[in-house]
Amino acid sequence: MRTARTIAGVRELLDASRGATTTVGLVATMGALHEGHLSLIEAARADCDIVVLSLFVNPTQFAPDEDLSSYPRDEERDAKLAEDWGVEVLFAPTVEEMYPPGFATSVVVGGDLSARLEGAHRGVQHFAAVATVVTKLLNIVAPDVAYFGQKDAQQALVVKRLVSDLAIPTRIVVCPTVREADGLARSSRNAYLTPAERARAVALSRTLERTAAMIANGERDGVAAAAAARSELAERGVDPEYFDIVDPERLTPVSEIDAPVLVAVAARVGRARLIDNVIATPGSAGAS
Ligand code: AMP
C-alpha cells in the first residue's frame, strides 16, 4: 500500500496505474476503521482494480458543540488495517491540504435531502460540509465507483443527488449496514460507550427491528408506529433526538404506509450520538 498526503501526490500515484481498463474504487472514511468500513473495501475490491481509502476527519461537518476534538484518531492502526484489507492507496491529507487559505466554495444539496432528519438536528450546514468534501474527494481521486454505507442513509442520498446533479462520472454504490452480533450498528463512535451504555445502545436497533416487524405485519399508520417506537425507546432508557418514518428517497414524513419506508433514529447514549435506520416494507397481514 502506498500513502499520499497531498492532492498532487495521490493523483500522481493513480495516474501511473490508471488506464483504459483499470477501474478505481473509492471508500471515503473518517478513520477509526471497523467492520463497516471493511465491508465497503471488500465491495470495492470485488469490483475495482485499485482501491483508494481516504482518511480525513472533516472538521467543517462538525458543529461547534460536537465531538471533533475527541473523535477517535489512530492513523497508524488504520494504515495497518487498510493494508491488511487490501487497500492499494491510502489518501490521508491534512486539513490545510483540503482547505488551503482562501478556500471559499461550498456544495449545497438543497431541499429536504439536507434539511430533514440529521439536517434538522445537526443543522443544514452539516450536509453542505459533507457534500463539499465528498465532491472534492471525488475530484481528487476521480474514481469509477465510490462506496457508501446505508448506515448513513441520508448522506448516501445527498451524495447520489450531487453526483447526478453535477454530472460527476462516478457510480455510487450503497452497501448494507454491518452490525454487531446483538444488532448494534458498527460505528467509530461506539468506542465512546461504557459497558452499561453499550448494553443500552442496543435499544436503537431493537426498536427499529420491532417497528419494521409491525409494518411488515400490517401497521399502516406511520405516526402511531413512530409513537410506539418512541415509548419503547423510553422504556429502554433511550431518549431519541428523532425517530422518524420517511419516504426512502425524498425523506418526507409518511403517515399512511403503503410502500417501503425508511425508519431512522438518532439518540445520544452517554457521550455517543448514534444513528441507525432500516428500510421497512409493508406486508399484507392485518391490512384492511
Ligand atoms: P465514517 O468513517 O463513519 O464517516 O464512515 C465512512 C463510510 O463507512 C460511510 O460511507 C459510512 O456510511 C460507512 N459506514 C460506517 N459504518 C458502517 C456500517 N456499520 N455498515 C456499513 N457502512 C458503514
PDB file of C-alpha atoms and ligand atoms in Angstrom:
ATOM      1  CA  MET A   1       0.000   0.000   0.000  1.00  0.00           C
ATOM      2  CA  ARG A   2       1.223   3.492  -0.791  1.00  0.00           C
ATOM      3  CA  THR A   3       0.223   6.564   1.186  1.00  0.00           C
ATOM      4  CA  ALA A   4      -0.210  10.082  -0.163  1.00  0.00           C
ATOM      5  CA  ARG A   5      -0.807  13.206   1.880  1.00  0.00           C
ATOM      6  CA  THR A   6      -1.084  15.720  -0.914  1.00  0.00           C
ATOM      7  CA  ILE A   7      -3.594  16.088  -3.735  1.00  0.00           C
ATOM      8  CA  ALA A   8      -0.791  16.144  -6.315  1.00  0.00           C
ATOM      9  CA  GLY A   9       0.722  13.040  -4.699  1.00  0.00           C
ATOM     10  CA  VAL A  10      -2.412  10.908  -4.820  1.00  0.00           C
ATOM     11  CA  ARG A  11      -3.147  11.997  -8.397  1.00  0.00           C
ATOM     12  CA  GLU A  12       0.381  11.002  -9.415  1.00  0.00           C
ATOM     13  CA  LEU A  13       0.044   7.572  -7.773  1.00  0.00           C
ATOM     14  CA  LEU A  14      -3.269   6.936  -9.518  1.00  0.00           C
ATOM     15  CA  ASP A  15      -2.325   8.369 -12.902  1.00  0.00           C
ATOM     16  CA  ALA A  16       0.632   6.000 -13.026  1.00  0.00           C
ATOM     17  CA  SER A  17      -1.685   2.975 -12.912  1.00  0.00           C
ATOM     18  CA  ARG A  18      -4.919   4.341 -14.323  1.00  0.00           C
ATOM     19  CA  GLY A  19      -5.614   3.036 -17.798  1.00  0.00           C
ATOM     20  CA  ALA A  20      -8.493   2.489 -20.130  1.00  0.00           C
ATOM     21  CA  THR A  21      -9.277  -0.840 -18.493  1.00  0.00           C
ATOM     22  CA  THR A  22      -8.211  -0.106 -14.910  1.00  0.00           C
ATOM     23  CA  THR A  23     -11.038   0.784 -12.558  1.00  0.00           C
ATOM     24  CA  VAL A  24     -10.585   2.803  -9.394  1.00  0.00           C
ATOM     25  CA  GLY A  25     -12.847   2.452  -6.348  1.00  0.00           C
ATOM     26  CA  LEU A  26     -13.016   4.990  -3.506  1.00  0.00           C
ATOM     27  CA  VAL A  27     -14.026   4.360   0.086  1.00  0.00           C
ATOM     28  CA  ALA A  28     -14.219   7.671   1.959  1.00  0.00           C
ATOM     29  CA  THR A  29     -13.851   7.456   5.739  1.00  0.00           C
ATOM     30  CA  MET A  30     -13.055   9.461   8.842  1.00  0.00           C
ATOM     31  CA  GLY A  31     -10.871   6.605  10.125  1.00  0.00           C
ATOM     32  CA  ALA A  32     -11.206   4.570  13.343  1.00  0.00           C
ATOM     33  CA  LEU A  33     -11.783   1.730  10.903  1.00  0.00           C
ATOM     34  CA  HIS A  34     -14.186  -1.094  11.736  1.00  0.00           C
ATOM     35  CA  GLU A  35     -16.062  -3.935  10.030  1.00  0.00           C
ATOM     36  CA  GLY A  36     -18.485  -1.484   8.421  1.00  0.00           C
ATOM     37  CA  HIS A  37     -15.601   0.174   6.590  1.00  0.00           C
ATOM     38  CA  LEU A  38     -14.193  -3.273   5.779  1.00  0.00           C
ATOM     39  CA  SER A  39     -17.439  -4.224   4.021  1.00  0.00           C
ATOM     40  CA  LEU A  40     -17.102  -1.175   1.735  1.00  0.00           C
ATOM     41  CA  ILE A  41     -13.467  -2.047   0.995  1.00  0.00           C
ATOM     42  CA  GLU A  42     -14.481  -5.626   0.184  1.00  0.00           C
ATOM     43  CA  ALA A  43     -17.190  -4.396  -2.188  1.00  0.00           C
ATOM     44  CA  ALA A  44     -14.645  -2.106  -3.846  1.00  0.00           C
ATOM     45  CA  ARG A  45     -12.093  -4.912  -4.144  1.00  0.00           C
ATOM     46  CA  ALA A  46     -14.681  -7.151  -5.777  1.00  0.00           C
ATOM     47  CA  ASP A  47     -15.493  -4.518  -8.438  1.00  0.00           C
ATOM     48  CA  CYS A  48     -12.329  -2.476  -8.958  1.00  0.00           C
ATOM     49  CA  ASP A  49      -8.655  -2.978  -9.814  1.00  0.00           C
ATOM     50  CA  ILE A  50      -7.412  -0.285  -7.447  1.00  0.00           C
ATOM     51  CA  VAL A  51      -8.973   0.570  -4.085  1.00  0.00           C
ATOM     52  CA  VAL A  52      -8.349   4.010  -2.602  1.00  0.00           C
ATOM     53  CA  LEU A  53      -9.220   4.639   1.035  1.00  0.00           C
ATOM     54  CA  SER A  54      -9.444   8.237   2.125  1.00  0.00           C
ATOM     55  CA  LEU A  55      -8.935   9.009   5.783  1.00  0.00           C
ATOM     56  CA  PHE A  56      -9.944  12.524   6.698  1.00  0.00           C
ATOM     57  CA  VAL A  57     -11.802  13.759   9.762  1.00  0.00           C
ATOM     58  CA  ASN A  58     -13.566  16.619   8.021  1.00  0.00           C
ATOM     59  CA  PRO A  59     -13.679  19.461  10.565  1.00  0.00           C
ATOM     60  CA  THR A  60     -16.298  21.516   8.714  1.00  0.00           C
ATOM     61  CA  GLN A  61     -19.044  18.920   9.158  1.00  0.00           C
ATOM     62  CA  PHE A  62     -18.854  19.080  12.964  1.00  0.00           C
ATOM     63  CA  ALA A  63     -20.922  21.748  14.740  1.00  0.00           C
ATOM     64  CA  PRO A  64     -19.042  23.696  17.452  1.00  0.00           C
ATOM     65  CA  ASP A  65     -20.634  21.613  20.229  1.00  0.00           C
ATOM     66  CA  GLU A  66     -19.884  18.263  18.544  1.00  0.00           C
ATOM     67  CA  ASP A  67     -17.051  15.756  19.058  1.00  0.00           C
ATOM     68  CA  LEU A  68     -14.394  16.944  16.561  1.00  0.00           C
ATOM     69  CA  SER A  69     -11.635  17.177  19.175  1.00  0.00           C
ATOM     70  CA  SER A  70     -12.408  13.800  20.762  1.00  0.00           C
ATOM     71  CA  TYR A  71     -13.200  11.894  17.531  1.00  0.00           C
ATOM     72  CA  PRO A  72     -11.150   8.644  17.718  1.00  0.00           C
ATOM     73  CA  ARG A  73      -7.943   9.007  15.669  1.00  0.00           C
ATOM     74  CA  ASP A  74      -5.257   6.366  15.224  1.00  0.00           C
ATOM     75  CA  GLU A  75      -3.711   6.670  11.793  1.00  0.00           C
ATOM     76  CA  GLU A  76      -1.065   4.032  12.428  1.00  0.00           C
ATOM     77  CA  ARG A  77      -3.693   1.417  13.306  1.00  0.00           C
ATOM     78  CA  ASP A  78      -5.884   2.470  10.373  1.00  0.00           C
ATOM     79  CA  ALA A  79      -2.986   2.311   7.889  1.00  0.00           C
ATOM     80  CA  LYS A  80      -2.105  -1.199   9.098  1.00  0.00           C
ATOM     81  CA  LEU A  81      -5.722  -2.373   8.790  1.00  0.00           C
ATOM     82  CA  ALA A  82      -6.129  -0.764   5.360  1.00  0.00           C
ATOM     83  CA  GLU A  83      -3.011  -2.544   4.135  1.00  0.00           C
ATOM     84  CA  ASP A  84      -4.191  -5.876   5.606  1.00  0.00           C
ATOM     85  CA  TRP A  85      -7.595  -5.384   3.951  1.00  0.00           C
ATOM     86  CA  GLY A  86      -6.054  -4.912   0.507  1.00  0.00           C
ATOM     87  CA  VAL A  87      -6.212  -1.148   0.014  1.00  0.00           C
ATOM     88  CA  GLU A  88      -3.725  -0.027  -2.667  1.00  0.00           C
ATOM     89  CA  VAL A  89      -3.666   3.709  -1.971  1.00  0.00           C
ATOM     90  CA  LEU A  90      -4.298   5.494   1.313  1.00  0.00           C
ATOM     91  CA  PHE A  91      -5.083   9.187   0.936  1.00  0.00           C
ATOM     92  CA  ALA A  92      -4.597  10.873   4.299  1.00  0.00           C
ATOM     93  CA  PRO A  93      -4.491  14.629   3.710  1.00  0.00           C
ATOM     94  CA  THR A  94      -4.029  17.340   6.310  1.00  0.00           C
ATOM     95  CA  VAL A  95      -6.772  19.871   6.961  1.00  0.00           C
ATOM     96  CA  GLU A  96      -4.597  22.526   5.256  1.00  0.00           C
ATOM     97  CA  GLU A  97      -4.277  20.359   2.152  1.00  0.00           C
ATOM     98  CA  MET A  98      -8.054  20.079   1.848  1.00  0.00           C
ATOM     99  CA  TYR A  99      -8.842  23.638   2.988  1.00  0.00           C
ATOM    100  CA  PRO A 100      -5.958  25.917   1.987  1.00  0.00           C
ATOM    101  CA  PRO A 101      -6.146  29.605   2.860  1.00  0.00           C
ATOM    102  CA  GLY A 102      -8.796  31.322   0.769  1.00  0.00           C
ATOM    103  CA  PHE A 103     -10.991  28.220   0.419  1.00  0.00           C
ATOM    104  CA  ALA A 104     -14.445  29.694  -0.258  1.00  0.00           C
ATOM    105  CA  THR A 105     -16.585  27.155  -2.124  1.00  0.00           C
ATOM    106  CA  SER A 106     -19.498  25.148  -0.812  1.00  0.00           C
ATOM    107  CA  VAL A 107     -21.605  22.459  -2.465  1.00  0.00           C
ATOM    108  CA  VAL A 108     -25.173  22.624  -1.181  1.00  0.00           C
ATOM    109  CA  VAL A 109     -27.731  19.952  -1.967  1.00  0.00           C
ATOM    110  CA  GLY A 110     -30.900  21.947  -1.444  1.00  0.00           C
ATOM    111  CA  GLY A 111     -34.298  20.927  -0.137  1.00  0.00           C
ATOM    112  CA  ASP A 112     -35.401  18.041   2.054  1.00  0.00           C
ATOM    113  CA  LEU A 113     -32.371  15.792   1.489  1.00  0.00           C
ATOM    114  CA  SER A 114     -30.158  18.135   3.509  1.00  0.00           C
ATOM    115  CA  ALA A 115     -32.805  19.678   5.753  1.00  0.00           C
ATOM    116  CA  ARG A 116     -34.618  16.625   7.186  1.00  0.00           C
ATOM    117  CA  LEU A 117     -33.502  14.158   9.892  1.00  0.00           C
ATOM    118  CA  GLU A 118     -29.804  14.844  10.571  1.00  0.00           C
ATOM    119  CA  GLY A 119     -30.068  18.263   8.906  1.00  0.00           C
ATOM    120  CA  ALA A 120     -32.896  19.249  11.229  1.00  0.00           C
ATOM    121  CA  HIS A 121     -30.840  18.305  14.297  1.00  0.00           C
ATOM    122  CA  ARG A 122     -27.207  18.974  13.332  1.00  0.00           C
ATOM    123  CA  GLY A 123     -28.067  21.955  11.090  1.00  0.00           C
ATOM    124  CA  VAL A 124     -28.215  22.113   7.269  1.00  0.00           C
ATOM    125  CA  GLN A 125     -24.566  23.217   7.159  1.00  0.00           C
ATOM    126  CA  HIS A 126     -23.673  19.626   8.123  1.00  0.00           C
ATOM    127  CA  PHE A 127     -24.657  18.271   4.710  1.00  0.00           C
ATOM    128  CA  ALA A 128     -23.178  21.272   2.891  1.00  0.00           C
ATOM    129  CA  ALA A 129     -19.874  20.349   4.542  1.00  0.00           C
ATOM    130  CA  VAL A 130     -20.317  16.653   3.675  1.00  0.00           C
ATOM    131  CA  ALA A 131     -21.321  17.472   0.070  1.00  0.00           C
ATOM    132  CA  THR A 132     -18.333  19.804  -0.333  1.00  0.00           C
ATOM    133  CA  VAL A 133     -15.738  17.365   0.995  1.00  0.00           C
ATOM    134  CA  VAL A 134     -17.182  14.417  -0.947  1.00  0.00           C
ATOM    135  CA  THR A 135     -17.209  16.462  -4.168  1.00  0.00           C
ATOM    136  CA  LYS A 136     -13.583  17.404  -3.550  1.00  0.00           C
ATOM    137  CA  LEU A 137     -12.575  13.791  -2.819  1.00  0.00           C
ATOM    138  CA  LEU A 138     -14.349  12.636  -5.994  1.00  0.00           C
ATOM    139  CA  ASN A 139     -12.485  15.304  -7.983  1.00  0.00           C
ATOM    140  CA  ILE A 140      -9.140  14.365  -6.436  1.00  0.00           C
ATOM    141  CA  VAL A 141      -9.403  10.593  -6.840  1.00  0.00           C
ATOM    142  CA  ALA A 142     -11.707  10.536  -9.901  1.00  0.00           C
ATOM    143  CA  PRO A 143     -12.956   7.043  -9.008  1.00  0.00           C
ATOM    144  CA  ASP A 144     -15.089   4.958 -11.341  1.00  0.00           C
ATOM    145  CA  VAL A 145     -17.091   3.798  -8.320  1.00  0.00           C
ATOM    146  CA  ALA A 146     -17.443   5.195  -4.782  1.00  0.00           C
ATOM    147  CA  TYR A 147     -18.836   3.150  -1.907  1.00  0.00           C
ATOM    148  CA  PHE A 148     -21.002   4.483   0.923  1.00  0.00           C
ATOM    149  CA  GLY A 149     -22.839   2.791   3.797  1.00  0.00           C
ATOM    150  CA  GLN A 150     -26.606   2.556   4.234  1.00  0.00           C
ATOM    151  CA  LYS A 151     -25.828   3.223   7.925  1.00  0.00           C
ATOM    152  CA  ASP A 152     -25.623   6.897   6.871  1.00  0.00           C
ATOM    153  CA  ALA A 153     -28.695   6.665   4.628  1.00  0.00           C
ATOM    154  CA  GLN A 154     -29.219  10.416   4.349  1.00  0.00           C
ATOM    155  CA  GLN A 155     -25.560  11.005   3.462  1.00  0.00           C
ATOM    156  CA  ALA A 156     -25.833   8.385   0.704  1.00  0.00           C
ATOM    157  CA  LEU A 157     -28.898  10.176  -0.728  1.00  0.00           C
ATOM    158  CA  VAL A 158     -27.128  13.553  -0.609  1.00  0.00           C
ATOM    159  CA  VAL A 159     -24.090  12.073  -2.390  1.00  0.00           C
ATOM    160  CA  LYS A 160     -26.217  10.367  -5.057  1.00  0.00           C
ATOM    161  CA  ARG A 161     -28.045  13.664  -5.672  1.00  0.00           C
ATOM    162  CA  LEU A 162     -24.894  15.767  -6.054  1.00  0.00           C
ATOM    163  CA  VAL A 163     -23.219  13.216  -8.328  1.00  0.00           C
ATOM    164  CA  SER A 164     -26.295  13.197 -10.539  1.00  0.00           C
ATOM    165  CA  ASP A 165     -26.855  16.976 -10.467  1.00  0.00           C
ATOM    166  CA  LEU A 166     -23.209  17.855 -11.149  1.00  0.00           C
ATOM    167  CA  ALA A 167     -22.726  15.050 -13.726  1.00  0.00           C
ATOM    168  CA  ILE A 168     -19.755  13.617 -11.809  1.00  0.00           C
ATOM    169  CA  PRO A 169     -18.727  10.465 -13.714  1.00  0.00           C
ATOM    170  CA  THR A 170     -18.641   8.194 -10.654  1.00  0.00           C
ATOM    171  CA  ARG A 171     -21.076   5.387  -9.888  1.00  0.00           C
ATOM    172  CA  ILE A 172     -22.302   5.418  -6.284  1.00  0.00           C
ATOM    173  CA  VAL A 173     -22.793   2.056  -4.567  1.00  0.00           C
ATOM    174  CA  VAL A 174     -24.583   1.893  -1.209  1.00  0.00           C
ATOM    175  CA  CYS A 175     -23.644  -1.121   0.950  1.00  0.00           C
ATOM    176  CA  PRO A 176     -25.776  -2.674   3.735  1.00  0.00           C
ATOM    177  CA  THR A 177     -25.254  -1.741   7.379  1.00  0.00           C
ATOM    178  CA  VAL A 178     -22.837  -4.031   9.226  1.00  0.00           C
ATOM    179  CA  ARG A 179     -23.954  -4.831  12.774  1.00  0.00           C
ATOM    180  CA  GLU A 180     -22.558  -6.357  15.956  1.00  0.00           C
ATOM    181  CA  ALA A 181     -23.937  -9.792  16.901  1.00  0.00           C
ATOM    182  CA  ASP A 182     -26.720  -8.218  19.007  1.00  0.00           C
ATOM    183  CA  GLY A 183     -27.750  -5.801  16.237  1.00  0.00           C
ATOM    184  CA  LEU A 184     -25.927  -2.593  17.216  1.00  0.00           C
ATOM    185  CA  ALA A 185     -24.751  -0.866  14.038  1.00  0.00           C
ATOM    186  CA  ARG A 186     -20.969  -0.670  13.871  1.00  0.00           C
ATOM    187  CA  SER A 187     -19.734   2.873  14.295  1.00  0.00           C
ATOM    188  CA  SER A 188     -16.497   4.615  15.176  1.00  0.00           C
ATOM    189  CA  ARG A 189     -18.477   6.403  17.901  1.00  0.00           C
ATOM    190  CA  ASN A 190     -19.311   3.086  19.648  1.00  0.00           C
ATOM    191  CA  ALA A 191     -15.826   3.463  21.154  1.00  0.00           C
ATOM    192  CA  TYR A 192     -17.258   6.176  23.429  1.00  0.00           C
ATOM    193  CA  LEU A 193     -19.716   3.760  25.102  1.00  0.00           C
ATOM    194  CA  THR A 194     -19.135   2.459  28.618  1.00  0.00           C
ATOM    195  CA  PRO A 195     -20.237  -1.182  29.161  1.00  0.00           C
ATOM    196  CA  ALA A 196     -23.559  -0.003  30.653  1.00  0.00           C
ATOM    197  CA  GLU A 197     -24.155   2.399  27.765  1.00  0.00           C
ATOM    198  CA  ARG A 198     -23.204  -0.306  25.262  1.00  0.00           C
ATOM    199  CA  ALA A 199     -25.952  -2.506  26.764  1.00  0.00           C
ATOM    200  CA  ARG A 200     -28.456   0.364  26.481  1.00  0.00           C
ATOM    201  CA  ALA A 201     -27.400   1.252  22.906  1.00  0.00           C
ATOM    202  CA  VAL A 202     -28.875  -1.969  21.542  1.00  0.00           C
ATOM    203  CA  ALA A 203     -32.292  -0.334  22.069  1.00  0.00           C
ATOM    204  CA  LEU A 204     -31.843   1.554  18.769  1.00  0.00           C
ATOM    205  CA  SER A 205     -31.569  -1.491  16.507  1.00  0.00           C
ATOM    206  CA  ARG A 206     -34.112  -3.489  18.577  1.00  0.00           C
ATOM    207  CA  THR A 207     -36.706  -0.730  18.227  1.00  0.00           C
ATOM    208  CA  LEU A 208     -36.011  -0.341  14.506  1.00  0.00           C
ATOM    209  CA  GLU A 209     -36.431  -4.106  14.048  1.00  0.00           C
ATOM    210  CA  ARG A 210     -39.646  -4.118  16.068  1.00  0.00           C
ATOM    211  CA  THR A 211     -41.044  -1.218  14.032  1.00  0.00           C
ATOM    212  CA  ALA A 212     -40.120  -2.927  10.751  1.00  0.00           C
ATOM    213  CA  ALA A 213     -41.874  -6.078  12.002  1.00  0.00           C
ATOM    214  CA  MET A 214     -45.010  -4.079  12.910  1.00  0.00           C
ATOM    215  CA  ILE A 215     -45.057  -2.566   9.429  1.00  0.00           C
ATOM    216  CA  ALA A 216     -44.480  -5.971   7.818  1.00  0.00           C
ATOM    217  CA  ASN A 217     -47.379  -7.283   9.902  1.00  0.00           C
ATOM    218  CA  GLY A 218     -49.816  -4.717   8.623  1.00  0.00           C
ATOM    219  CA  GLU A 219     -49.287  -1.467  10.564  1.00  0.00           C
ATOM    220  CA  ARG A 220     -50.084   1.337   8.123  1.00  0.00           C
ATOM    221  CA  ASP A 221     -50.140   4.332  10.452  1.00  0.00           C
ATOM    222  CA  GLY A 222     -46.680   5.951  10.394  1.00  0.00           C
ATOM    223  CA  VAL A 223     -47.494   8.354  13.232  1.00  0.00           C
ATOM    224  CA  ALA A 224     -48.719   5.528  15.503  1.00  0.00           C
ATOM    225  CA  ALA A 225     -45.751   3.286  14.649  1.00  0.00           C
ATOM    226  CA  ALA A 226     -43.267   6.088  15.426  1.00  0.00           C
ATOM    227  CA  ALA A 227     -45.067   6.900  18.692  1.00  0.00           C
ATOM    228  CA  ALA A 228     -44.932   3.213  19.756  1.00  0.00           C
ATOM    229  CA  ALA A 229     -41.219   3.152  18.935  1.00  0.00           C
ATOM    230  CA  ARG A 230     -40.524   6.300  20.948  1.00  0.00           C
ATOM    231  CA  SER A 231     -42.210   4.823  24.016  1.00  0.00           C
ATOM    232  CA  GLU A 232     -40.300   1.559  23.573  1.00  0.00           C
ATOM    233  CA  LEU A 233     -37.052   3.544  23.444  1.00  0.00           C
ATOM    234  CA  ALA A 234     -38.060   5.447  26.579  1.00  0.00           C
ATOM    235  CA  GLU A 235     -38.733   2.142  28.380  1.00  0.00           C
ATOM    236  CA  ARG A 236     -35.237   1.026  27.412  1.00  0.00           C
ATOM    237  CA  GLY A 237     -33.759   4.244  28.812  1.00  0.00           C
ATOM    238  CA  VAL A 238     -33.047   5.979  25.496  1.00  0.00           C
ATOM    239  CA  ASP A 239     -34.408   9.432  24.639  1.00  0.00           C
ATOM    240  CA  PRO A 240     -34.162   9.823  20.851  1.00  0.00           C
ATOM    241  CA  GLU A 241     -33.395  13.121  19.087  1.00  0.00           C
ATOM    242  CA  TYR A 242     -35.717  11.796  16.423  1.00  0.00           C
ATOM    243  CA  PHE A 243     -37.409   8.570  15.425  1.00  0.00           C
ATOM    244  CA  ASP A 244     -38.977   9.182  12.026  1.00  0.00           C
ATOM    245  CA  ILE A 245     -40.714   7.166   9.337  1.00  0.00           C
ATOM    246  CA  VAL A 246     -39.997   8.798   5.987  1.00  0.00           C
ATOM    247  CA  ASP A 247     -40.012   8.298   2.241  1.00  0.00           C
ATOM    248  CA  PRO A 248     -36.751   6.425   1.478  1.00  0.00           C
ATOM    249  CA  GLU A 249     -35.821   8.674  -1.469  1.00  0.00           C
ATOM    250  CA  ARG A 250     -37.222  12.085  -0.501  1.00  0.00           C
ATOM    251  CA  LEU A 251     -37.087  11.857   3.321  1.00  0.00           C
ATOM    252  CA  THR A 252     -40.523  13.428   3.715  1.00  0.00           C
ATOM    253  CA  PRO A 253     -42.659  12.062   6.593  1.00  0.00           C
ATOM    254  CA  VAL A 254     -45.035   9.211   5.755  1.00  0.00           C
ATOM    255  CA  SER A 255     -48.305   8.969   7.663  1.00  0.00           C
ATOM    256  CA  GLU A 256     -50.005   6.280   5.520  1.00  0.00           C
ATOM    257  CA  ILE A 257     -47.515   3.450   4.873  1.00  0.00           C
ATOM    258  CA  ASP A 258     -48.281   1.826   1.509  1.00  0.00           C
ATOM    259  CA  ALA A 259     -44.740   1.388   0.137  1.00  0.00           C
ATOM    260  CA  PRO A 260     -41.277   0.764   1.622  1.00  0.00           C
ATOM    261  CA  VAL A 261     -40.271   3.436   4.147  1.00  0.00           C
ATOM    262  CA  LEU A 262     -37.036   4.489   5.795  1.00  0.00           C
ATOM    263  CA  VAL A 263     -37.251   4.207   9.579  1.00  0.00           C
ATOM    264  CA  ALA A 264     -34.472   6.351  11.052  1.00  0.00           C
ATOM    265  CA  VAL A 265     -33.337   7.101  14.578  1.00  0.00           C
ATOM    266  CA  ALA A 266     -30.744   9.283  16.277  1.00  0.00           C
ATOM    267  CA  ALA A 267     -30.079   9.232  20.001  1.00  0.00           C
ATOM    268  CA  ARG A 268     -27.445  10.193  22.466  1.00  0.00           C
ATOM    269  CA  VAL A 269     -26.264   7.309  24.623  1.00  0.00           C
ATOM    270  CA  GLY A 270     -23.800   8.730  27.118  1.00  0.00           C
ATOM    271  CA  ARG A 271     -21.225  10.721  25.157  1.00  0.00           C
ATOM    272  CA  ALA A 272     -22.026   8.980  21.851  1.00  0.00           C
ATOM    273  CA  ARG A 273     -24.538  10.341  19.381  1.00  0.00           C
ATOM    274  CA  LEU A 274     -25.675   7.244  17.498  1.00  0.00           C
ATOM    275  CA  ILE A 275     -27.718   6.946  14.304  1.00  0.00           C
ATOM    276  CA  ASP A 276     -29.281   3.899  12.686  1.00  0.00           C
ATOM    277  CA  ASN A 277     -32.014   3.041  10.208  1.00  0.00           C
ATOM    278  CA  VAL A 278     -33.831   0.227   8.431  1.00  0.00           C
ATOM    279  CA  ILE A 279     -35.960   0.015   5.334  1.00  0.00           C
ATOM    280  CA  ALA A 280     -39.390  -1.384   6.287  1.00  0.00           C
ATOM    281  CA  THR A 281     -41.658  -2.971   3.716  1.00  0.00           C
ATOM    282  CA  PRO A 282     -45.387  -3.135   4.374  1.00  0.00           C
ATOM    283  CA  GLY A 283     -46.858  -6.613   4.369  1.00  0.00           C
ATOM    284  CA  SER A 284     -50.449  -7.564   3.772  1.00  0.00           C
ATOM    285  CA  ALA A 285     -51.164  -9.124   7.180  1.00  0.00           C
ATOM    286  CA  GLY A 286     -53.714  -7.059   9.047  1.00  0.00           C
ATOM    287  CA  ALA A 287     -54.250  -4.624   6.185  1.00  0.00           C
ATOM    288  CA  SER A 288     -57.854  -3.632   5.595  1.00  0.00           C
TER     289      SER A 288
HETATM  290  P1  AMP B   1     -17.318   7.229   8.621  1.00  0.00           P
HETATM  291  O1  AMP B   1     -15.874   6.880   8.781  1.00  0.00           O
HETATM  292  O2  AMP B   1     -18.141   6.992   9.844  1.00  0.00           O
HETATM  293  O3  AMP B   1     -17.507   8.606   8.025  1.00  0.00           O
HETATM  294  O4  AMP B   1     -17.909   6.224   7.541  1.00  0.00           O
HETATM  295  C1  AMP B   1     -17.296   6.063   6.299  1.00  0.00           C
HETATM  296  C2  AMP B   1     -18.197   5.238   5.420  1.00  0.00           C
HETATM  297  O5  AMP B   1     -18.435   3.978   6.036  1.00  0.00           O
HETATM  298  C3  AMP B   1     -19.572   5.888   5.195  1.00  0.00           C
HETATM  299  O6  AMP B   1     -19.995   5.670   3.859  1.00  0.00           O
HETATM  300  C4  AMP B   1     -20.439   5.141   6.174  1.00  0.00           C
HETATM  301  O7  AMP B   1     -21.811   5.104   5.804  1.00  0.00           O
HETATM  302  C5  AMP B   1     -19.825   3.760   6.121  1.00  0.00           C
HETATM  303  N1  AMP B   1     -20.159   3.005   7.333  1.00  0.00           N
HETATM  304  C6  AMP B   1     -19.996   3.412   8.623  1.00  0.00           C
HETATM  305  N2  AMP B   1     -20.476   2.471   9.467  1.00  0.00           N
HETATM  306  C7  AMP B   1     -20.984   1.481   8.705  1.00  0.00           C
HETATM  307  C8  AMP B   1     -21.634   0.236   8.992  1.00  0.00           C
HETATM  308  N3  AMP B   1     -21.876  -0.170  10.242  1.00  0.00           N
HETATM  309  N4  AMP B   1     -22.015  -0.529   7.949  1.00  0.00           N
HETATM  310  C9  AMP B   1     -21.796  -0.142   6.666  1.00  0.00           C
HETATM  311  N5  AMP B   1     -21.172   1.018   6.334  1.00  0.00           N
HETATM  312  C10 AMP B   1     -20.782   1.820   7.338  1.00  0.00           C
END
